[in-house]
Coordinates of N, CA and C in Angstrom, one line a residue:
M1 N 153.8 56.2 180.6 CA 154.4 56.3 179.2 C 154.3 54.6 178.8
F2 N 154.1 53.5 179.9 CA 154.0 52.3 178.8 C 152.7 51.9 179.3
G3 N 152.4 52.7 180.5 CA 150.4 52.0 180.9 C 150.7 51.8 182.3
V4 N 152.0 51.3 182.4 CA 151.8 50.4 184.1 C 152.3 51.6 184.9
P5 N 150.9 51.4 186.0 CA 151.2 52.8 187.5 C 151.9 51.8 188.4
Y6 N 152.7 52.2 188.9 CA 153.1 51.8 190.0 C 153.7 52.9 191.1
K7 N 153.8 52.8 192.6 CA 153.8 53.4 193.3 C 155.9 53.4 193.2
T8 N 155.9 54.7 194.4 CA 157.6 55.0 194.4 C 158.0 54.6 196.0
L9 N 159.0 53.6 195.8 CA 159.7 53.4 197.2 C 160.3 54.9 197.8
Y10 N 160.6 55.4 198.7 CA 161.2 56.3 199.4 C 161.9 55.7 200.6
W11 N 163.5 56.4 200.8 CA 163.8 56.4 202.0 C 163.4 58.2 202.6
A12 N 162.9 58.4 203.9 CA 162.6 59.5 204.5 C 162.5 59.3 205.9
E13 N 162.7 60.0 206.7 CA 162.7 60.6 208.1 C 160.8 60.1 208.2
G14 N 159.7 60.5 207.5 CA 158.7 60.2 208.1 C 158.1 60.6 206.1
K15 N 156.5 59.9 206.9 CA 156.0 60.4 205.2 C 156.2 61.6 204.5
V16 N 156.3 61.1 203.0 CA 155.8 62.3 201.8 C 154.6 62.5 201.7
D17 N 154.9 64.1 201.4 CA 153.0 63.9 201.0 C 153.0 63.4 198.9
E18 N 152.1 62.5 198.7 CA 152.2 62.3 197.5 C 152.0 62.8 196.2
S19 N 151.8 63.9 196.4 CA 152.0 65.4 195.6 C 154.0 65.5 195.3
A20 N 154.1 66.1 196.7 CA 155.8 66.0 195.8 C 156.1 64.7 195.5
L21 N 156.4 63.6 195.5 CA 156.2 62.1 195.4 C 156.3 62.7 193.7
M22 N 155.0 62.8 193.3 CA 154.4 63.2 192.1 C 155.1 63.5 191.1
E23 N 155.5 65.1 191.9 CA 156.5 65.9 190.9 C 157.7 65.7 191.1
E24 N 158.4 64.8 191.9 CA 159.7 64.0 191.3 C 159.6 62.9 190.7
H25 N 158.2 62.7 190.1 CA 158.6 61.2 189.4 C 158.5 62.5 188.2
R26 N 157.3 63.4 187.9 CA 157.6 64.3 186.8 C 158.9 64.8 186.3
F27 N 159.9 65.1 187.2 CA 161.2 65.5 187.0 C 162.0 65.3 186.6
V28 N 162.1 63.2 186.9 CA 162.5 62.5 185.9 C 162.1 62.6 185.1
Y29 N 161.3 62.5 184.4 CA 160.7 61.3 183.4 C 161.1 63.1 182.7
A30 N 160.5 64.3 182.8 CA 161.2 65.7 182.2 C 162.4 65.9 181.7
S31 N 163.1 65.7 182.4 CA 164.8 65.8 182.5 C 165.6 64.7 181.8
T32 N 164.5 63.2 181.3 CA 165.0 62.1 180.9 C 164.3 62.2 179.0
F33 N 163.5 63.0 178.8 CA 163.1 62.4 177.5 C 163.0 64.1 177.0
A34 N 163.0 64.1 175.7 CA 162.9 65.4 175.0 C 161.2 65.7 175.2
P35 N 161.2 67.3 175.1 CA 159.7 67.9 176.0 C 158.8 67.2 174.5
D36 N 159.1 67.3 173.5 CA 158.0 66.9 172.7 C 157.9 65.1 173.5
K37 N 158.8 64.6 173.2 CA 158.4 63.2 173.6 C 157.7 63.3 175.3
F38 N 157.9 64.0 176.2 CA 157.6 63.7 177.5 C 156.0 64.5 177.3
R39 N 155.5 65.0 176.5 CA 154.6 65.7 176.6 C 153.2 65.3 175.7
R40 N 154.1 64.0 175.0 CA 153.5 63.0 174.1 C 153.2 62.0 175.0
Y41 N 153.7 61.4 175.7 CA 154.1 60.4 176.0 C 153.9 59.7 177.8
V42 N 154.0 60.3 178.1 CA 154.1 60.4 179.5 C 153.2 61.1 180.4
R43 N 152.3 60.5 181.3 CA 150.7 60.9 181.9 C 151.1 60.6 183.6
I44 N 151.7 61.7 184.1 CA 151.8 61.5 185.2 C 151.0 62.6 185.9
P45 N 150.1 62.5 186.7 CA 150.0 60.8 187.7 C 149.1 60.4 186.4
F46 N 149.2 59.0 186.9 CA 148.7 57.7 185.8 C 146.8 58.0 186.1
D47 N 146.4 58.2 184.8 CA 144.8 58.2 184.8 C 144.4 57.0 184.8
P48 N 143.8 55.6 185.6 CA 142.9 54.4 185.7 C 142.0 54.6 184.7
N49 N 141.5 55.2 184.3 CA 140.2 55.7 183.0 C 140.2 56.8 182.4
G50 N 141.9 56.6 181.6 CA 141.6 57.2 180.5 C 142.2 56.6 179.6
T51 N 142.6 56.6 178.0 CA 142.2 56.2 177.1 C 144.0 56.1 176.7
P52 N 143.8 54.5 176.2 CA 145.5 54.6 175.8 C 146.1 55.4 175.1
G53 N 147.2 55.5 175.0 CA 147.7 56.3 173.8 C 148.5 56.0 173.1
E54 N 148.7 56.4 171.9 CA 148.9 55.7 170.5 C 149.8 55.1 170.9
R55 N 150.2 54.0 169.6 CA 151.0 52.8 169.6 C 152.1 53.7 168.7
V56 N 153.0 53.0 169.3 CA 154.1 53.2 168.7 C 155.8 52.7 168.1
S57 N 156.0 53.2 166.8 CA 157.4 51.8 166.8 C 158.7 51.9 167.6
W58 N 159.0 51.1 168.5 CA 160.1 51.1 169.1 C 161.7 52.2 168.7
Q59 N 161.4 52.2 167.6 CA 162.9 52.2 166.6 C 162.7 54.3 166.9
Q60 N 161.4 54.5 167.1 CA 161.5 56.5 167.6 C 162.4 56.5 168.0

């Protein structure tokens, strides 16, 4: 959403598969933002070679 890649800290009994963590990220953002905003602005997983999203006003 803000063009910032990050890793998740998690507490578990053992290693958690990265794809499972990615789905958790997707769930959190998808349940926080309206569907149209999620599809338009959120990129999970982050693509370091992707083009930046459009610039929008913070008032949106």
